[in-house]
Amino acid sequence: MTYVITEACIDTKDQSCIDVCPADCISAEVGDRMLFIDPDLCIDCGACISSCPVDAILAEEDLPREWELYLELNRLHFENAPAARERVDTLVPAG
Ligand code: SF4
């Protein structure tokens, strides 16, 4: 299992989750419009959930159907960051 950052993070990037993550598995790169959790490093502790001011983080098993694509999007960032950025822009066009 992993935790997943979803749509509410786009253009928010509060980064409070990074401060509480014991696995240091949340990416906040300049040029990205959202943060991403590395599913291979997340230890499923849940510490990040309550730190997020926009409730963007959910456990994989709690993802509603419309946000299931964010599971793959978080993984994609760590495999191909430019492709993930493109996908974010498709999902929520930059204003
Ligand atoms: Fe980090 Fe824990 Fe959140 Fe995973 S669930 S991203 S390990 S704080």
mmCIF file of N, CA, C and O and ligand atoms in Angstrom:
data_model
loop_
_atom_site.group_PDB
_atom_site.id
_atom_site.type_symbol
_atom_site.label_atom_id
_atom_site.label_comp_id
_atom_site.label_asym_id
_atom_site.label_seq_id
_atom_site.Cartn_x
_atom_site.Cartn_y
_atom_site.Cartn_z
ATOM 1 N N MET A 1 0.837 -1.189 0.000
ATOM 2 C CA MET A 1 0.000 0.000 0.000
ATOM 3 C C MET A 1 0.876 1.244 0.000
ATOM 4 O O MET A 1 2.058 1.174 0.300
ATOM 5 N N THR A 2 0.276 2.355 -0.320
ATOM 6 C CA THR A 2 0.972 3.641 -0.247
ATOM 7 C C THR A 2 -0.057 4.726 0.029
ATOM 8 O O THR A 2 -1.270 4.491 -0.068
ATOM 9 N N TYR A 3 0.412 5.873 0.369
ATOM 10 C CA TYR A 3 -0.453 7.049 0.459
ATOM 11 C C TYR A 3 -0.263 7.837 -0.824
ATOM 12 O O TYR A 3 0.787 7.745 -1.485
ATOM 13 N N VAL A 4 -1.281 8.616 -1.173
ATOM 14 C CA VAL A 4 -1.327 9.234 -2.494
ATOM 15 C C VAL A 4 -1.709 10.715 -2.369
ATOM 16 O O VAL A 4 -2.640 11.056 -1.635
ATOM 17 N N ILE A 5 -0.987 11.563 -3.082
ATOM 18 C CA ILE A 5 -1.336 12.985 -3.119
ATOM 19 C C ILE A 5 -2.234 13.229 -4.323
ATOM 20 O O ILE A 5 -1.931 12.799 -5.432
ATOM 21 N N THR A 6 -3.327 13.926 -4.078
ATOM 22 C CA THR A 6 -4.355 14.072 -5.113
ATOM 23 C C THR A 6 -4.533 15.540 -5.533
ATOM 24 O O THR A 6 -3.741 16.405 -5.187
ATOM 25 N N GLU A 7 -5.592 15.752 -6.268
ATOM 26 C CA GLU A 7 -5.783 17.001 -7.019
ATOM 27 C C GLU A 7 -5.703 18.283 -6.195
ATOM 28 O O GLU A 7 -5.247 19.327 -6.694
ATOM 29 N N ALA A 8 -6.144 18.265 -4.963
ATOM 30 C CA ALA A 8 -6.174 19.506 -4.175
ATOM 31 C C ALA A 8 -4.777 20.086 -3.965
ATOM 32 O O ALA A 8 -4.631 21.264 -3.639
ATOM 33 N N CYS A 9 -3.753 19.277 -4.144
ATOM 34 C CA CYS A 9 -2.376 19.767 -3.982
ATOM 35 C C CYS A 9 -1.929 20.629 -5.171
ATOM 36 O O CYS A 9 -1.028 21.460 -5.019
ATOM 37 N N ILE A 10 -2.558 20.440 -6.313
ATOM 38 C CA ILE A 10 -2.123 21.175 -7.498
ATOM 39 C C ILE A 10 -2.251 22.683 -7.260
ATOM 40 O O ILE A 10 -3.319 23.176 -6.896
ATOM 41 N N ASP A 11 -1.136 23.369 -7.442
ATOM 42 C CA ASP A 11 -1.016 24.818 -7.230
ATOM 43 C C ASP A 11 -1.181 25.232 -5.769
ATOM 44 O O ASP A 11 -1.322 26.415 -5.470
ATOM 45 N N THR A 12 -1.136 24.243 -4.865
ATOM 46 C CA THR A 12 -1.141 24.536 -3.423
ATOM 47 C C THR A 12 0.260 24.302 -2.867
ATOM 48 O O THR A 12 0.896 25.220 -2.367
ATOM 49 N N LYS A 13 0.732 23.052 -2.951
ATOM 50 C CA LYS A 13 2.106 22.706 -2.539
ATOM 51 C C LYS A 13 2.451 23.279 -1.156
ATOM 52 O O LYS A 13 3.466 23.939 -0.987
ATOM 53 N N ASP A 14 1.590 23.034 -0.200
ATOM 54 C CA ASP A 14 1.806 23.578 1.150
ATOM 55 C C ASP A 14 3.112 23.081 1.772
ATOM 56 O O ASP A 14 3.801 23.808 2.456
ATOM 57 N N GLN A 15 3.417 21.814 1.567
ATOM 58 C CA GLN A 15 4.669 21.183 2.010
ATOM 59 C C GLN A 15 4.743 20.852 3.497
ATOM 60 O O GLN A 15 5.786 20.414 3.984
ATOM 61 N N SER A 16 3.657 21.051 4.249
ATOM 62 C CA SER A 16 3.655 20.627 5.659
ATOM 63 C C SER A 16 3.886 19.120 5.778
ATOM 64 O O SER A 16 4.488 18.650 6.745
ATOM 65 N N CYS A 17 3.427 18.379 4.790
ATOM 66 C CA CYS A 17 3.570 16.917 4.825
ATOM 67 C C CYS A 17 5.038 16.501 4.832
ATOM 68 O O CYS A 17 5.414 15.493 5.443
ATOM 69 N N ILE A 18 5.867 17.287 4.184
ATOM 70 C CA ILE A 18 7.290 16.944 4.102
ATOM 71 C C ILE A 18 7.929 16.992 5.484
ATOM 72 O O ILE A 18 8.764 16.140 5.826
ATOM 73 N N ASP A 19 7.494 17.927 6.295
ATOM 74 C CA ASP A 19 8.065 18.080 7.633
ATOM 75 C C ASP A 19 7.752 16.886 8.530
ATOM 76 O O ASP A 19 8.502 16.589 9.456
ATOM 77 N N VAL A 20 6.625 16.216 8.288
ATOM 78 C CA VAL A 20 6.224 15.133 9.194
ATOM 79 C C VAL A 20 6.526 13.740 8.643
ATOM 80 O O VAL A 20 6.374 12.749 9.357
ATOM 81 N N CYS A 21 6.953 13.655 7.405
ATOM 82 C CA CYS A 21 7.175 12.333 6.800
ATOM 83 C C CYS A 21 8.482 11.708 7.301
ATOM 84 O O CYS A 21 9.564 12.224 7.026
ATOM 85 N N PRO A 22 8.394 10.588 8.030
ATOM 86 C CA PRO A 22 9.600 9.965 8.562
ATOM 87 C C PRO A 22 10.417 9.220 7.505
ATOM 88 O O PRO A 22 11.576 8.872 7.738
ATOM 89 N N ALA A 23 9.834 8.999 6.346
ATOM 90 C CA ALA A 23 10.520 8.239 5.301
ATOM 91 C C ALA A 23 11.141 9.147 4.242
ATOM 92 O O ALA A 23 11.800 8.652 3.321
ATOM 93 N N ASP A 24 10.941 10.444 4.374
ATOM 94 C CA ASP A 24 11.496 11.407 3.420
ATOM 95 C C ASP A 24 11.176 10.998 1.975
ATOM 96 O O ASP A 24 12.046 10.992 1.110
ATOM 97 N N CYS A 25 9.912 10.670 1.757
ATOM 98 C CA CYS A 25 9.540 10.126 0.445
ATOM 99 C C CYS A 25 8.598 11.029 -0.338
ATOM 100 O O CYS A 25 7.987 10.601 -1.315
ATOM 101 N N ILE A 26 8.485 12.300 0.100
ATOM 102 C CA ILE A 26 7.612 13.232 -0.611
ATOM 103 C C ILE A 26 8.469 14.215 -1.397
ATOM 104 O O ILE A 26 9.337 14.886 -0.853
ATOM 105 N N SER A 27 8.196 14.282 -2.688
ATOM 106 C CA SER A 27 8.973 15.132 -3.586
ATOM 107 C C SER A 27 8.326 16.510 -3.730
ATOM 108 O O SER A 27 7.114 16.623 -3.920
ATOM 109 N N ALA A 28 9.158 17.559 -3.641
ATOM 110 C CA ALA A 28 8.681 18.934 -3.855
ATOM 111 C C ALA A 28 9.689 19.640 -4.735
ATOM 112 O O ALA A 28 10.508 20.423 -4.275
ATOM 113 N N GLU A 29 9.654 19.355 -6.000
ATOM 114 C CA GLU A 29 10.623 19.936 -6.920
ATOM 115 C C GLU A 29 10.122 21.237 -7.529
ATOM 116 O O GLU A 29 8.926 21.372 -7.841
ATOM 117 N N VAL A 30 11.042 22.171 -7.702
ATOM 118 C CA VAL A 30 10.713 23.404 -8.411
ATOM 119 C C VAL A 30 10.284 23.007 -9.828
ATOM 120 O O VAL A 30 10.899 22.144 -10.452
ATOM 121 N N GLY A 31 9.217 23.603 -10.306
ATOM 122 C CA GLY A 31 8.742 23.262 -11.646
ATOM 123 C C GLY A 31 7.559 22.330 -11.616
ATOM 124 O O GLY A 31 6.837 22.208 -12.607
ATOM 125 N N ASP A 32 7.344 21.656 -10.487
ATOM 126 C CA ASP A 32 6.152 20.825 -10.333
ATOM 127 C C ASP A 32 5.044 21.656 -9.714
ATOM 128 O O ASP A 32 5.294 22.496 -8.849
ATOM 129 N N ARG A 33 3.821 21.392 -10.114
ATOM 130 C CA ARG A 33 2.676 22.126 -9.567
ATOM 131 C C ARG A 33 2.070 21.411 -8.368
ATOM 132 O O ARG A 33 1.123 21.900 -7.768
ATOM 133 N N MET A 34 2.555 20.223 -8.046
ATOM 134 C CA MET A 34 2.058 19.488 -6.881
ATOM 135 C C MET A 34 3.186 18.651 -6.308
ATOM 136 O O MET A 34 4.253 18.531 -6.925
ATOM 137 N N LEU A 35 2.945 18.118 -5.130
ATOM 138 C CA LEU A 35 3.905 17.209 -4.505
ATOM 139 C C LEU A 35 3.533 15.777 -4.870
ATOM 140 O O LEU A 35 2.401 15.498 -5.274
ATOM 141 N N PHE A 36 4.497 14.877 -4.709
ATOM 142 C CA PHE A 36 4.263 13.473 -5.044
ATOM 143 C C PHE A 36 4.866 12.580 -3.964
ATOM 144 O O PHE A 36 5.942 12.880 -3.434
ATOM 145 N N ILE A 37 4.205 11.473 -3.684
ATOM 146 C CA ILE A 37 4.721 10.476 -2.733
ATOM 147 C C ILE A 37 5.310 9.305 -3.520
ATOM 148 O O ILE A 37 4.646 8.757 -4.410
ATOM 149 N N ASP A 38 6.530 8.935 -3.173
ATOM 150 C CA ASP A 38 7.161 7.782 -3.817
ATOM 151 C C ASP A 38 6.555 6.505 -3.225
ATOM 152 O O ASP A 38 6.783 6.193 -2.052
ATOM 153 N N PRO A 39 5.797 5.765 -4.011
ATOM 154 C CA PRO A 39 5.099 4.592 -3.482
ATOM 155 C C PRO A 39 6.041 3.472 -3.066
ATOM 156 O O PRO A 39 5.652 2.599 -2.290
ATOM 157 N N ASP A 40 7.261 3.495 -3.558
ATOM 158 C CA ASP A 40 8.222 2.448 -3.186
ATOM 159 C C ASP A 40 8.896 2.743 -1.847
ATOM 160 O O ASP A 40 9.504 1.847 -1.257
ATOM 161 N N LEU A 41 8.807 3.977 -1.395
ATOM 162 C CA LEU A 41 9.461 4.356 -0.134
ATOM 163 C C LEU A 41 8.480 4.641 0.992
ATOM 164 O O LEU A 41 8.856 4.608 2.167
ATOM 165 N N CYS A 42 7.230 4.957 0.664
ATOM 166 C CA CYS A 42 6.215 5.249 1.683
ATOM 167 C C CYS A 42 6.034 4.043 2.597
ATOM 168 O O CYS A 42 5.895 2.910 2.126
ATOM 169 N N ILE A 43 6.049 4.305 3.906
ATOM 170 C CA ILE A 43 5.917 3.207 4.878
ATOM 171 C C ILE A 43 4.499 3.132 5.464
ATOM 172 O O ILE A 43 4.273 2.450 6.469
ATOM 173 N N ASP A 44 3.575 3.845 4.837
ATOM 174 C CA ASP A 44 2.154 3.754 5.197
ATOM 175 C C ASP A 44 1.875 4.149 6.643
ATOM 176 O O ASP A 44 0.995 3.573 7.284
ATOM 177 N N CYS A 45 2.592 5.129 7.134
ATOM 178 C CA CYS A 45 2.396 5.511 8.539
ATOM 179 C C CYS A 45 1.195 6.424 8.727
ATOM 180 O O CYS A 45 0.633 6.505 9.816
ATOM 181 N N GLY A 46 0.805 7.159 7.682
ATOM 182 C CA GLY A 46 -0.359 8.037 7.767
ATOM 183 C C GLY A 46 -0.089 9.390 8.404
ATOM 184 O O GLY A 46 -1.010 10.193 8.558
ATOM 185 N N ALA A 47 1.137 9.666 8.768
ATOM 186 C CA ALA A 47 1.452 10.920 9.460
ATOM 187 C C ALA A 47 1.152 12.148 8.614
ATOM 188 O O ALA A 47 0.859 13.219 9.142
ATOM 189 N N CYS A 48 1.237 12.017 7.315
ATOM 190 C CA CYS A 48 1.067 13.184 6.434
ATOM 191 C C CYS A 48 -0.386 13.626 6.302
ATOM 192 O O CYS A 48 -0.656 14.785 5.978
ATOM 193 N N ILE A 49 -1.323 12.734 6.542
ATOM 194 C CA ILE A 49 -2.731 13.050 6.257
ATOM 195 C C ILE A 49 -3.207 14.290 6.995
ATOM 196 O O ILE A 49 -3.739 15.218 6.408
ATOM 197 N N SER A 50 -3.007 14.329 8.290
ATOM 198 C CA SER A 50 -3.548 15.444 9.073
ATOM 199 C C SER A 50 -2.739 16.725 8.897
ATOM 200 O O SER A 50 -3.206 17.804 9.258
ATOM 201 N N SER A 51 -1.546 16.616 8.337
ATOM 202 C CA SER A 51 -0.731 17.822 8.143
ATOM 203 C C SER A 51 -1.177 18.621 6.927
ATOM 204 O O SER A 51 -0.845 19.795 6.796
ATOM 205 N N CYS A 52 -1.915 18.020 6.037
ATOM 206 C CA CYS A 52 -2.288 18.678 4.778
ATOM 207 C C CYS A 52 -3.491 19.604 4.983
ATOM 208 O O CYS A 52 -4.572 19.140 5.347
ATOM 209 N N PRO A 53 -3.324 20.899 4.715
ATOM 210 C CA PRO A 53 -4.412 21.850 4.958
ATOM 211 C C PRO A 53 -5.554 21.750 3.952
ATOM 212 O O PRO A 53 -6.620 22.324 4.167
ATOM 213 N N VAL A 54 -5.326 21.026 2.838
ATOM 214 C CA VAL A 54 -6.382 20.919 1.823
ATOM 215 C C VAL A 54 -6.855 19.471 1.638
ATOM 216 O O VAL A 54 -7.524 19.147 0.660
ATOM 217 N N ASP A 55 -6.488 18.609 2.596
ATOM 218 C CA ASP A 55 -6.937 17.206 2.574
ATOM 219 C C ASP A 55 -6.636 16.515 1.244
ATOM 220 O O ASP A 55 -7.478 15.794 0.702
ATOM 221 N N ALA A 56 -5.431 16.744 0.736
ATOM 222 C CA ALA A 56 -5.078 16.182 -0.569
ATOM 223 C C ALA A 56 -4.529 14.759 -0.472
ATOM 224 O O ALA A 56 -4.370 14.104 -1.493
ATOM 225 N N ILE A 57 -4.218 14.281 0.741
ATOM 226 C CA ILE A 57 -3.550 12.990 0.875
ATOM 227 C C ILE A 57 -4.516 11.925 1.390
ATOM 228 O O ILE A 57 -5.206 12.130 2.386
ATOM 229 N N LEU A 58 -4.526 10.805 0.683
ATOM 230 C CA LEU A 58 -5.380 9.688 1.074
ATOM 231 C C LEU A 58 -4.585 8.389 0.990
ATOM 232 O O LEU A 58 -3.637 8.279 0.197
ATOM 233 N N ALA A 59 -5.002 7.424 1.779
ATOM 234 C CA ALA A 59 -4.455 6.082 1.630
ATOM 235 C C ALA A 59 -4.942 5.522 0.301
ATOM 236 O O ALA A 59 -6.073 5.806 -0.118
ATOM 237 N N GLU A 60 -4.106 4.742 -0.338
ATOM 238 C CA GLU A 60 -4.468 4.142 -1.629
ATOM 239 C C GLU A 60 -5.840 3.476 -1.566
ATOM 240 O O GLU A 60 -6.658 3.627 -2.466
ATOM 241 N N GLU A 61 -6.098 2.774 -0.486
ATOM 242 C CA GLU A 61 -7.349 2.018 -0.377
ATOM 243 C C GLU A 61 -8.571 2.915 -0.182
ATOM 244 O O GLU A 61 -9.701 2.468 -0.357
ATOM 245 N N ASP A 62 -8.343 4.176 0.167
ATOM 246 C CA ASP A 62 -9.457 5.098 0.398
ATOM 247 C C ASP A 62 -9.727 6.026 -0.777
ATOM 248 O O ASP A 62 -10.584 6.907 -0.698
ATOM 249 N N LEU A 63 -8.967 5.861 -1.862
ATOM 250 C CA LEU A 63 -9.138 6.757 -3.011
ATOM 251 C C LEU A 63 -10.516 6.578 -3.635
ATOM 252 O O LEU A 63 -10.904 5.464 -3.986
ATOM 253 N N PRO A 64 -11.252 7.681 -3.812
ATOM 254 C CA PRO A 64 -12.499 7.558 -4.562
ATOM 255 C C PRO A 64 -12.171 7.286 -6.029
ATOM 256 O O PRO A 64 -11.067 7.595 -6.491
ATOM 257 N N ARG A 65 -13.102 6.733 -6.729
ATOM 258 C CA ARG A 65 -12.847 6.306 -8.100
ATOM 259 C C ARG A 65 -12.249 7.429 -8.965
ATOM 260 O O ARG A 65 -11.338 7.195 -9.749
ATOM 261 N N GLU A 66 -12.774 8.653 -8.795
ATOM 262 C CA GLU A 66 -12.331 9.745 -9.666
ATOM 263 C C GLU A 66 -10.889 10.175 -9.387
ATOM 264 O O GLU A 66 -10.290 10.886 -10.193
ATOM 265 N N TRP A 67 -10.345 9.750 -8.261
ATOM 266 C CA TRP A 67 -8.975 10.116 -7.941
ATOM 267 C C TRP A 67 -8.006 8.939 -8.029
ATOM 268 O O TRP A 67 -6.835 9.076 -7.706
ATOM 269 N N GLU A 68 -8.482 7.805 -8.478
ATOM 270 C CA GLU A 68 -7.608 6.629 -8.582
ATOM 271 C C GLU A 68 -6.423 6.877 -9.512
ATOM 272 O O GLU A 68 -5.357 6.309 -9.345
ATOM 273 N N LEU A 69 -6.612 7.750 -10.509
ATOM 274 C CA LEU A 69 -5.532 8.013 -11.456
ATOM 275 C C LEU A 69 -4.329 8.676 -10.773
ATOM 276 O O LEU A 69 -3.209 8.638 -11.290
ATOM 277 N N TYR A 70 -4.551 9.276 -9.597
ATOM 278 C CA TYR A 70 -3.436 9.920 -8.897
ATOM 279 C C TYR A 70 -2.466 8.897 -8.309
ATOM 280 O O TYR A 70 -1.313 9.226 -8.051
ATOM 281 N N LEU A 71 -2.902 7.676 -8.116
ATOM 282 C CA LEU A 71 -1.990 6.624 -7.674
ATOM 283 C C LEU A 71 -0.895 6.438 -8.723
ATOM 284 O O LEU A 71 0.302 6.446 -8.415
ATOM 285 N N GLU A 72 -1.287 6.309 -9.969
ATOM 286 C CA GLU A 72 -0.324 6.143 -11.054
ATOM 287 C C GLU A 72 0.469 7.421 -11.295
ATOM 288 O O GLU A 72 1.661 7.375 -11.597
ATOM 289 N N LEU A 73 -0.184 8.562 -11.122
ATOM 290 C CA LEU A 73 0.497 9.841 -11.350
ATOM 291 C C LEU A 73 1.625 10.046 -10.343
ATOM 292 O O LEU A 73 2.714 10.511 -10.703
ATOM 293 N N ASN A 74 1.391 9.696 -9.076
ATOM 294 C CA ASN A 74 2.461 9.818 -8.075
ATOM 295 C C ASN A 74 3.641 8.937 -8.463
ATOM 296 O O ASN A 74 4.786 9.366 -8.426
ATOM 297 N N ARG A 75 3.374 7.714 -8.870
ATOM 298 C CA ARG A 75 4.459 6.812 -9.287
ATOM 299 C C ARG A 75 5.177 7.350 -10.526
ATOM 300 O O ARG A 75 6.406 7.313 -10.615
ATOM 301 N N LEU A 76 4.394 7.853 -11.472
ATOM 302 C CA LEU A 76 4.969 8.344 -12.723
ATOM 303 C C LEU A 76 6.003 9.440 -12.469
ATOM 304 O O LEU A 76 7.025 9.499 -13.165
ATOM 305 N N HIS A 77 5.767 10.284 -11.478
ATOM 306 C CA HIS A 77 6.712 11.369 -11.207
ATOM 307 C C HIS A 77 8.119 10.830 -10.975
ATOM 308 O O HIS A 77 9.102 11.431 -11.408
ATOM 309 N N PHE A 78 8.221 9.695 -10.280
ATOM 310 C CA PHE A 78 9.540 9.158 -9.927
ATOM 311 C C PHE A 78 10.155 8.347 -11.072
ATOM 312 O O PHE A 78 11.331 8.009 -11.033
ATOM 313 N N GLU A 79 9.340 8.051 -12.084
ATOM 314 C CA GLU A 79 9.845 7.328 -13.246
ATOM 315 C C GLU A 79 10.120 8.277 -14.423
ATOM 316 O O GLU A 79 11.037 8.054 -15.208
ATOM 317 N N ASN A 80 9.293 9.300 -14.540
ATOM 318 C CA ASN A 80 9.387 10.207 -15.688
ATOM 319 C C ASN A 80 8.741 11.544 -15.287
ATOM 320 O O ASN A 80 7.565 11.788 -15.566
ATOM 321 N N ALA A 81 9.523 12.397 -14.627
ATOM 322 C CA ALA A 81 8.973 13.639 -14.088
ATOM 323 C C ALA A 81 8.349 14.544 -15.156
ATOM 324 O O ALA A 81 7.267 15.103 -14.934
ATOM 325 N N PRO A 82 8.986 14.709 -16.330
ATOM 326 C CA PRO A 82 8.354 15.549 -17.361
ATOM 327 C C PRO A 82 6.981 15.026 -17.786
ATOM 328 O O PRO A 82 6.054 15.811 -18.011
ATOM 329 N N ALA A 83 6.847 13.712 -17.870
ATOM 330 C CA ALA A 83 5.558 13.134 -18.253
ATOM 331 C C ALA A 83 4.512 13.399 -17.174
ATOM 332 O O ALA A 83 3.339 13.659 -17.468
ATOM 333 N N ALA A 84 4.937 13.355 -15.924
ATOM 334 C CA ALA A 84 4.007 13.627 -14.823
ATOM 335 C C ALA A 84 3.563 15.088 -14.862
ATOM 336 O O ALA A 84 2.384 15.393 -14.643
ATOM 337 N N ARG A 85 4.496 15.978 -15.147
ATOM 338 C CA ARG A 85 4.132 17.408 -15.227
ATOM 339 C C ARG A 85 3.116 17.641 -16.339
ATOM 340 O O ARG A 85 2.171 18.411 -16.198
ATOM 341 N N GLU A 86 3.345 16.971 -17.466
ATOM 342 C CA GLU A 86 2.431 17.106 -18.595
ATOM 343 C C GLU A 86 1.035 16.617 -18.213
ATOM 344 O O GLU A 86 0.026 17.232 -18.552
ATOM 345 N N ARG A 87 1.014 15.509 -17.482
ATOM 346 C CA ARG A 87 -0.270 14.925 -17.071
ATOM 347 C C ARG A 87 -1.012 15.866 -16.124
ATOM 348 O O ARG A 87 -2.228 16.022 -16.216
ATOM 349 N N VAL A 88 -0.280 16.483 -15.220
ATOM 350 C CA VAL A 88 -0.900 17.442 -14.296
ATOM 351 C C VAL A 88 -1.526 18.592 -15.081
ATOM 352 O O VAL A 88 -2.651 19.016 -14.801
ATOM 353 N N ASP A 89 -0.812 19.082 -16.084
ATOM 354 C CA ASP A 89 -1.326 20.192 -16.881
ATOM 355 C C ASP A 89 -2.572 19.784 -17.672
ATOM 356 O O ASP A 89 -3.431 20.621 -17.959
ATOM 357 N N THR A 90 -2.635 18.514 -18.035
ATOM 358 C CA THR A 90 -3.823 18.026 -18.730
ATOM 359 C C THR A 90 -5.009 17.937 -17.785
ATOM 360 O O THR A 90 -6.135 18.300 -18.130
ATOM 361 N N LEU A 91 -4.739 17.468 -16.579
ATOM 362 C CA LEU A 91 -5.818 17.294 -15.597
ATOM 363 C C LEU A 91 -6.375 18.636 -15.126
ATOM 364 O O LEU A 91 -7.572 18.816 -15.018
ATOM 365 N N VAL A 92 -5.458 19.560 -14.833
ATOM 366 C CA VAL A 92 -5.864 20.888 -14.345
ATOM 367 C C VAL A 92 -5.031 21.931 -15.103
ATOM 368 O O VAL A 92 -3.905 22.227 -14.706
ATOM 369 N N PRO A 93 -5.554 22.429 -16.199
ATOM 370 C CA PRO A 93 -4.790 23.410 -16.989
ATOM 371 C C PRO A 93 -4.344 24.587 -16.130
ATOM 372 O O PRO A 93 -5.112 25.076 -15.292
ATOM 373 N N ALA A 94 -3.117 24.997 -16.339
ATOM 374 C CA ALA A 94 -2.562 26.107 -15.556
ATOM 375 C C ALA A 94 -3.364 27.371 -15.845
ATOM 376 O O ALA A 94 -3.691 27.676 -16.984
ATOM 377 N N GLY A 95 -3.693 28.078 -14.769
ATOM 378 C CA GLY A 95 -4.481 29.298 -14.941
ATOM 379 C C GLY A 95 -3.597 30.484 -14.973
ATOM 380 O O GLY A 95 -3.947 31.584 -15.178
HETATM 381 FE FE1 SF4 B 1 5.488 9.749 4.466
HETATM 382 FE FE2 SF4 B 1 4.020 8.283 6.152
HETATM 383 FE FE3 SF4 B 1 2.805 9.954 4.436
HETATM 384 FE FE4 SF4 B 1 4.003 7.721 3.528
HETATM 385 S S1 SF4 B 1 2.184 7.839 4.864
HETATM 386 S S2 SF4 B 1 4.166 9.778 2.628
HETATM 387 S S3 SF4 B 1 5.745 7.571 4.920
HETATM 388 S S4 SF4 B 1 4.159 10.521 6.139
#
